[in-house]
PDB file of C-alpha atoms and ligand atoms in Angstrom:
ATOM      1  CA  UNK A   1       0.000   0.000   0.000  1.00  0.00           C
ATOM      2  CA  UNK A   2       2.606   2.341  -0.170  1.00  0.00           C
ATOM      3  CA  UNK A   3       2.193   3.563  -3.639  1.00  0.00           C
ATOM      4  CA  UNK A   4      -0.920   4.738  -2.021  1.00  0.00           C
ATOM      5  CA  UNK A   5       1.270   7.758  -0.443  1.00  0.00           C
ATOM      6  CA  UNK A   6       2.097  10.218  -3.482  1.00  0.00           C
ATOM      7  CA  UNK A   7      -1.803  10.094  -4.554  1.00  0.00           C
ATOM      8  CA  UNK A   8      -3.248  10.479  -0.786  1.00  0.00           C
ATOM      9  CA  UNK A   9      -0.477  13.730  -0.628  1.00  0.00           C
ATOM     10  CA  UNK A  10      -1.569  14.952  -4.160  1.00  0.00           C
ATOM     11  CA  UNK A  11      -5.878  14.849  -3.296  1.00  0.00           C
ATOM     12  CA  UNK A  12      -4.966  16.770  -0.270  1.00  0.00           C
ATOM     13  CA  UNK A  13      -3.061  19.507  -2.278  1.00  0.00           C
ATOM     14  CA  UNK A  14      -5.838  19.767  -4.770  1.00  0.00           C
ATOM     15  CA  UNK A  15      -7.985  20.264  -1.879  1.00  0.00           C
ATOM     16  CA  UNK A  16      -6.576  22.514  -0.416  1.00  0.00           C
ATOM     17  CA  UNK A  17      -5.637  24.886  -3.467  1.00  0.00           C
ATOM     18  CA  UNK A  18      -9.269  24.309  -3.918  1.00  0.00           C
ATOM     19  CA  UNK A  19     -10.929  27.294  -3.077  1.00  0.00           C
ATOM     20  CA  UNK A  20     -12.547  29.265  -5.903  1.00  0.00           C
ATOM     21  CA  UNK A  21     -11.579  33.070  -6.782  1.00  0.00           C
ATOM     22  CA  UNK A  22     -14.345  34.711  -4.549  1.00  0.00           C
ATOM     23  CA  UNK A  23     -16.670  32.258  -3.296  1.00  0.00           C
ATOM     24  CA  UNK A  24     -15.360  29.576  -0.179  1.00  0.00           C
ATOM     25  CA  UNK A  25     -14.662  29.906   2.764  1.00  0.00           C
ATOM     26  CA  UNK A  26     -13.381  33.646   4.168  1.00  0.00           C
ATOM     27  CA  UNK A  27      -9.848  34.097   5.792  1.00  0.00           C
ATOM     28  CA  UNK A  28     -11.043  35.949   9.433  1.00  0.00           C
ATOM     29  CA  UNK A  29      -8.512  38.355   9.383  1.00  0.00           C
ATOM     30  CA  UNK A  30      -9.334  39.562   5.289  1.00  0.00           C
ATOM     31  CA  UNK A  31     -13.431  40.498   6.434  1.00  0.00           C
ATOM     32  CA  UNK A  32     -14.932  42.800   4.494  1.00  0.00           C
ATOM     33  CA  UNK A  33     -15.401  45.087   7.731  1.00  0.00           C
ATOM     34  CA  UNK A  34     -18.458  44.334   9.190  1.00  0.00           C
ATOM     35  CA  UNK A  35     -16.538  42.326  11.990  1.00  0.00           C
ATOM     36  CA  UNK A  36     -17.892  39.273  11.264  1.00  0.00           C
ATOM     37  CA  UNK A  37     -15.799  36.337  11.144  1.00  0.00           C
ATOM     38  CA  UNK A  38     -16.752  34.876   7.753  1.00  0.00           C
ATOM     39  CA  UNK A  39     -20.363  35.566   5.392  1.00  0.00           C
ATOM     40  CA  UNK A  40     -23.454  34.342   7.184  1.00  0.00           C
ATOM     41  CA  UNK A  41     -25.260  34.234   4.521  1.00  0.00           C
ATOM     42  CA  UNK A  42     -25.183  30.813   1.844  1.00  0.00           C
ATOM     43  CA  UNK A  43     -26.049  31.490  -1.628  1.00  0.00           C
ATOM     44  CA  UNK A  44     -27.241  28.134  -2.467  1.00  0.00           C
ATOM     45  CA  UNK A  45     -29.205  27.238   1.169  1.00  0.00           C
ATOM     46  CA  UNK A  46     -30.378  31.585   1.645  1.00  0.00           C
ATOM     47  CA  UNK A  47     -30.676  33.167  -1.757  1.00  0.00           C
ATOM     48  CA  UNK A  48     -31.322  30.467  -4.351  1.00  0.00           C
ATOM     49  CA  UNK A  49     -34.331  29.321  -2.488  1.00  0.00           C
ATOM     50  CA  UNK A  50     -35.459  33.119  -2.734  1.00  0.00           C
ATOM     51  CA  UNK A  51     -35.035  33.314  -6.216  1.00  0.00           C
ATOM     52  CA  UNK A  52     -37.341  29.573  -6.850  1.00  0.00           C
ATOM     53  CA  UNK A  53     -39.884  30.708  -4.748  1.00  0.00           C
ATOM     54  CA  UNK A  54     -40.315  34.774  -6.316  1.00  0.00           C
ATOM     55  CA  UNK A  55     -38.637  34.774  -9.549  1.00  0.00           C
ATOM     56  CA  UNK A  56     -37.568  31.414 -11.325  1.00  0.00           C
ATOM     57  CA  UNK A  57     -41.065  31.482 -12.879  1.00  0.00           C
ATOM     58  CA  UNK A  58     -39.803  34.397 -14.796  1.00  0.00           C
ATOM     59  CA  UNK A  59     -36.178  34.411 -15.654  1.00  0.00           C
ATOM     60  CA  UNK A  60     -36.307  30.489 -16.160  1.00  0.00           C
ATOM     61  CA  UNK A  61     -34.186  28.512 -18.129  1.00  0.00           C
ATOM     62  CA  UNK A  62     -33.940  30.989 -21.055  1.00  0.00           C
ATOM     63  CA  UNK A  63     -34.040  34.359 -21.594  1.00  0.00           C
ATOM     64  CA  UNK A  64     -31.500  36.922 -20.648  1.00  0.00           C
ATOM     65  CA  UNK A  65     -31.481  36.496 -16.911  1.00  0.00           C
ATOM     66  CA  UNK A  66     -31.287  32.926 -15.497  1.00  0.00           C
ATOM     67  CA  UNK A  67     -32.474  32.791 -11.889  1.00  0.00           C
ATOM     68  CA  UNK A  68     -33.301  28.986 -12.310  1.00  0.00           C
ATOM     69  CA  UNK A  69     -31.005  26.582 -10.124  1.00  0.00           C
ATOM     70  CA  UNK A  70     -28.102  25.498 -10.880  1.00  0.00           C
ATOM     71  CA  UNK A  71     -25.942  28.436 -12.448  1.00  0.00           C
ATOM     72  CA  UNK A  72     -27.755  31.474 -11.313  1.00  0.00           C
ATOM     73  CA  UNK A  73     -24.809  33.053  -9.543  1.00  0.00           C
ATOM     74  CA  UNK A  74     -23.049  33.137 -12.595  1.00  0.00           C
ATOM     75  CA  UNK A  75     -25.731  35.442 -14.508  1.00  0.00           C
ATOM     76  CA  UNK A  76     -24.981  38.053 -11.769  1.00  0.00           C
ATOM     77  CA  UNK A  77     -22.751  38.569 -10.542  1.00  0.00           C
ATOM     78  CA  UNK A  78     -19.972  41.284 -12.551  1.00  0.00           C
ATOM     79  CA  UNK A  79     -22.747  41.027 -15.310  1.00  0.00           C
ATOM     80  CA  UNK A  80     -23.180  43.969 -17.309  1.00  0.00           C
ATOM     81  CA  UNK A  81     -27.232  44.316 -16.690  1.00  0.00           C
ATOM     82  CA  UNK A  82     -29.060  44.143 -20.062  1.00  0.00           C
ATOM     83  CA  UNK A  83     -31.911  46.920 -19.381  1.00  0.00           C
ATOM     84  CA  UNK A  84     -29.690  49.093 -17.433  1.00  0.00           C
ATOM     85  CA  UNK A  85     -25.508  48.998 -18.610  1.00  0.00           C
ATOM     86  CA  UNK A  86     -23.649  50.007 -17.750  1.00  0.00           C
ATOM     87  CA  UNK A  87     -24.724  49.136 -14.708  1.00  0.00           C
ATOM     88  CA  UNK A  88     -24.078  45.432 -13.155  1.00  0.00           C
ATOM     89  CA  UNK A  89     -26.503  42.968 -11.781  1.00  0.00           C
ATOM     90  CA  UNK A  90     -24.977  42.614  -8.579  1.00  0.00           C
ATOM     91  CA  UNK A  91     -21.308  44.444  -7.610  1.00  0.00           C
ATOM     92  CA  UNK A  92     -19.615  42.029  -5.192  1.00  0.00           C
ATOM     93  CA  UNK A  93     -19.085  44.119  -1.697  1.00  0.00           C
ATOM     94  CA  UNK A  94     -21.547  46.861  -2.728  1.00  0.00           C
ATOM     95  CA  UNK A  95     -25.390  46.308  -2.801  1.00  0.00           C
ATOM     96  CA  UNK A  96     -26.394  49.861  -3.540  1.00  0.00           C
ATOM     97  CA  UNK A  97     -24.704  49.908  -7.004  1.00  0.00           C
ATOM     98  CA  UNK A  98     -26.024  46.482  -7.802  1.00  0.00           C
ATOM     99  CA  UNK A  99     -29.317  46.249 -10.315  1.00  0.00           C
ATOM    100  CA  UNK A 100     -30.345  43.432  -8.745  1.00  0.00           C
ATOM    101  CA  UNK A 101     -30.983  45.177  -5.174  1.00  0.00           C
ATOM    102  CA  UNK A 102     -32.260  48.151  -6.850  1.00  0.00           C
ATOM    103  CA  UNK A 103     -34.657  46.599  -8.775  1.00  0.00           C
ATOM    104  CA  UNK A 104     -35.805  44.354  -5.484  1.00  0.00           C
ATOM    105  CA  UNK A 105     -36.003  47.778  -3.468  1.00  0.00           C
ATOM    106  CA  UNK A 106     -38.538  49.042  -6.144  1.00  0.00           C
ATOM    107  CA  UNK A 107     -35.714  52.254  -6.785  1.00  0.00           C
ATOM    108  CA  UNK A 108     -37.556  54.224  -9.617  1.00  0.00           C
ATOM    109  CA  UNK A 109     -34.638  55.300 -11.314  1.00  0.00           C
ATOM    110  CA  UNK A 110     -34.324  50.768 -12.307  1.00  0.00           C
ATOM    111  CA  UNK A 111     -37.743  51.030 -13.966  1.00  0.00           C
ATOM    112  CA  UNK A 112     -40.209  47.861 -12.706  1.00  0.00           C
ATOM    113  CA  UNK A 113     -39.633  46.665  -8.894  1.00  0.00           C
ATOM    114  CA  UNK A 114     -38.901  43.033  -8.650  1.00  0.00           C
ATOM    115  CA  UNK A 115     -40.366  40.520  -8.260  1.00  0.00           C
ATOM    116  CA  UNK A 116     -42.726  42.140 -11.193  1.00  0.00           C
ATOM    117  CA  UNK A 117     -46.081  42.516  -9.937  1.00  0.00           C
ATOM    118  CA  UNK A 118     -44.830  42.184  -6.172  1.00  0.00           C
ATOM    119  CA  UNK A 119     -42.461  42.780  -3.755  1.00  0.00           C
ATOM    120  CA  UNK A 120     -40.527  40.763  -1.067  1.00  0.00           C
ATOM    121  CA  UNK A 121     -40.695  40.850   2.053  1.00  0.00           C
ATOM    122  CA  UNK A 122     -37.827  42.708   4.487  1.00  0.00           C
ATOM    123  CA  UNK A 123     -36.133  39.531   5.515  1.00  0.00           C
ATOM    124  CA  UNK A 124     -35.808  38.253   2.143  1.00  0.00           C
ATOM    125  CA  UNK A 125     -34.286  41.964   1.337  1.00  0.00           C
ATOM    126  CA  UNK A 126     -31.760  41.927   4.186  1.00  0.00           C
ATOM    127  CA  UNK A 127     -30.590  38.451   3.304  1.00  0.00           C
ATOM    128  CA  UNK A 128     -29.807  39.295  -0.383  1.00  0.00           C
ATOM    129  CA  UNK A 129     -28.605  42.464   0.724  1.00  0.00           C
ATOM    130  CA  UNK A 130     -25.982  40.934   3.751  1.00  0.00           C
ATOM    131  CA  UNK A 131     -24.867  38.359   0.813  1.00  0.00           C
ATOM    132  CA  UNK A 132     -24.065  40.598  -1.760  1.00  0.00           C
ATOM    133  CA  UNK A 133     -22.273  43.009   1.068  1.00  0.00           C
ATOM    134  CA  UNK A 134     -20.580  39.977   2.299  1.00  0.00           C
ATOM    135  CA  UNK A 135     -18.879  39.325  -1.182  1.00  0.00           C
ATOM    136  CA  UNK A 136     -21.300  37.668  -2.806  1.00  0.00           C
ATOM    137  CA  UNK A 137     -19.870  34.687  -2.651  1.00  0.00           C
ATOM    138  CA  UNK A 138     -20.419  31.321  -4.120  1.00  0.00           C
ATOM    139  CA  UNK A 139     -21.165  29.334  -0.632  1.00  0.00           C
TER     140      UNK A 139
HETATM  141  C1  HEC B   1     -43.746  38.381 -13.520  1.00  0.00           C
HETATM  142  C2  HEC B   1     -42.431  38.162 -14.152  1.00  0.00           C
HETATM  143  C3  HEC B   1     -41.205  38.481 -13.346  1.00  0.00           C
HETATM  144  C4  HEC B   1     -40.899  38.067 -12.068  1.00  0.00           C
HETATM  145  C5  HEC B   1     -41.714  37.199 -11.126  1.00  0.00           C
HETATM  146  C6  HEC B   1     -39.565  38.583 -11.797  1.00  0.00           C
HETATM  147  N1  HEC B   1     -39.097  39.293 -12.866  1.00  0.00           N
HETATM  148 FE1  HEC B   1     -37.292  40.257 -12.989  1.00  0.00          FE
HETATM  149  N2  HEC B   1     -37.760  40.960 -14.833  1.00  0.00           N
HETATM  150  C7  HEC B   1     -38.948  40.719 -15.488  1.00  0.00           C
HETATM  151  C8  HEC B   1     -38.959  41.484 -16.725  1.00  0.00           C
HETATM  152  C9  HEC B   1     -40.091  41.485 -17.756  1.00  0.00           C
HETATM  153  C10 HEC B   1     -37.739  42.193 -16.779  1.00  0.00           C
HETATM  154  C11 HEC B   1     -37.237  43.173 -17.867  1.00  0.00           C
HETATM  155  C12 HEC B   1     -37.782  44.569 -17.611  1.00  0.00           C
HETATM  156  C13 HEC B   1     -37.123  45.260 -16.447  1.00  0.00           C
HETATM  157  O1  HEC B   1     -35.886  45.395 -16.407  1.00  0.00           O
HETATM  158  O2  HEC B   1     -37.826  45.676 -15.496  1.00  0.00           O
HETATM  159  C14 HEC B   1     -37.009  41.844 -15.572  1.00  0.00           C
HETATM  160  C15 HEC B   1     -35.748  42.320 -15.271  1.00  0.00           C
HETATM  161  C16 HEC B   1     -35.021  41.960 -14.138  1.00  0.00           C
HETATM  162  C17 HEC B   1     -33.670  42.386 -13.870  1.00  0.00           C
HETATM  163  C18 HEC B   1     -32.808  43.263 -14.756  1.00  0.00           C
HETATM  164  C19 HEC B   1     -31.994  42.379 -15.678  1.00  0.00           C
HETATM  165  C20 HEC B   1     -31.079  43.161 -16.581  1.00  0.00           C
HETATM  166  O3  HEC B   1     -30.051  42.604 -16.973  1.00  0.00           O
HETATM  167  O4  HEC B   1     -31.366  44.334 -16.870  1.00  0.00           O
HETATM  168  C21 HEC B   1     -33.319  41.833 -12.677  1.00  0.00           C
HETATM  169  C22 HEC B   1     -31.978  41.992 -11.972  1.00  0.00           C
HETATM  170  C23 HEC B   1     -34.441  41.071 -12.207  1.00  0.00           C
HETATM  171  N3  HEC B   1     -35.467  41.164 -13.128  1.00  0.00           N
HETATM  172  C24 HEC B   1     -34.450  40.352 -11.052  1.00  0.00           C
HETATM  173  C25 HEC B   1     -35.561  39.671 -10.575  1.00  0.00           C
HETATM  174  C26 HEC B   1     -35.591  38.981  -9.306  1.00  0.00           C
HETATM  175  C27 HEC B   1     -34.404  38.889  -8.352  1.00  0.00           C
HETATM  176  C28 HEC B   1     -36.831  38.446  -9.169  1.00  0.00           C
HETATM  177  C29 HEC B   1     -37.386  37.691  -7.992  1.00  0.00           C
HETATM  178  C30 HEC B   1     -37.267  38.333  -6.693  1.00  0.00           C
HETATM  179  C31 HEC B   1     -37.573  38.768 -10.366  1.00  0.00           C
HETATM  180  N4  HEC B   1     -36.781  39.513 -11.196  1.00  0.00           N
HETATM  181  C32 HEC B   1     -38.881  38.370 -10.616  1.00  0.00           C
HETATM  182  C33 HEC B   1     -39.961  39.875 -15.076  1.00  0.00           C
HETATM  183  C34 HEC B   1     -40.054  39.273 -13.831  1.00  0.00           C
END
């Protein structure tokens, strides 16, 4: 079993050299000064569920904004918004100059409020908010 060694040594490396440009897990002492030790918020357990529930029905599959499962991150955020550029969907760190929590706030300068024909409600608001403040990070 000692072949096993250089393979067991290599998985671990790729492991650890794992983490993904902005999303995983936050180093404590690089916080994005809020004083919290890492983001509370999870995309996929906190916001994705808010976007099937409100706005999936929507922006489905196709279309230019995907807010269906799997790789809705990816349409926001550092996306150039279609209705609005220059402006982006969602600027990671900085929820007031993202489209995204414009349009959710129902600011009339980002035309419709979202979810069309609704709102959400304040919790809902603050969690998207907090993630996008926290990085908006892939967690
Ligand atoms: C009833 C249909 C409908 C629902 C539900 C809906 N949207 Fe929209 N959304 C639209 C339409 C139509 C547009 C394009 C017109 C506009 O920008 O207001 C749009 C545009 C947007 C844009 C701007 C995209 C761009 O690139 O300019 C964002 C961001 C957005 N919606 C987010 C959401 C979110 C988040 C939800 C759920 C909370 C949601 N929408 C729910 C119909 C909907």
């Amino acid at each position: 079993m000692r072949k096993m060694k250089p393979l067991v040594i290599a998985v671990a490396i790729h492991a650890l050299a794992g983490c993904s440009d902005q999303g995983g897990p936050v180093d404590p002492g690089n916080m994005n000064g809020d004083g919290n030790p890492g983001p509370a918020v999870s995309y996929r357990d906190d916001v994705q569920p808010i976007w099937n529930a409100n706005c999936a029905g929507c922006h489905g599959a196709e279309g230019g904004l995907t807010l269906a499962g799997g790789n809705s991150r990816a349409a926001l955020v550092g996306v150039v918004s279609v209705g609005y550029a220059p402006e982006v969907r969602v600027v990671a760190g900085d929820p007031e100059r993202s489209v995204l929590y414009q349009k959710l706030l129902g600011n009339p300068d980002f035309d419709q409020r979202m979810p069309a024909g609704g709102a959400l409600g304040d919790g809902d608001l603050e969690t998207i908010r907090a993630w996008i403040a926290e990085g908006a990070a892939e967690n």
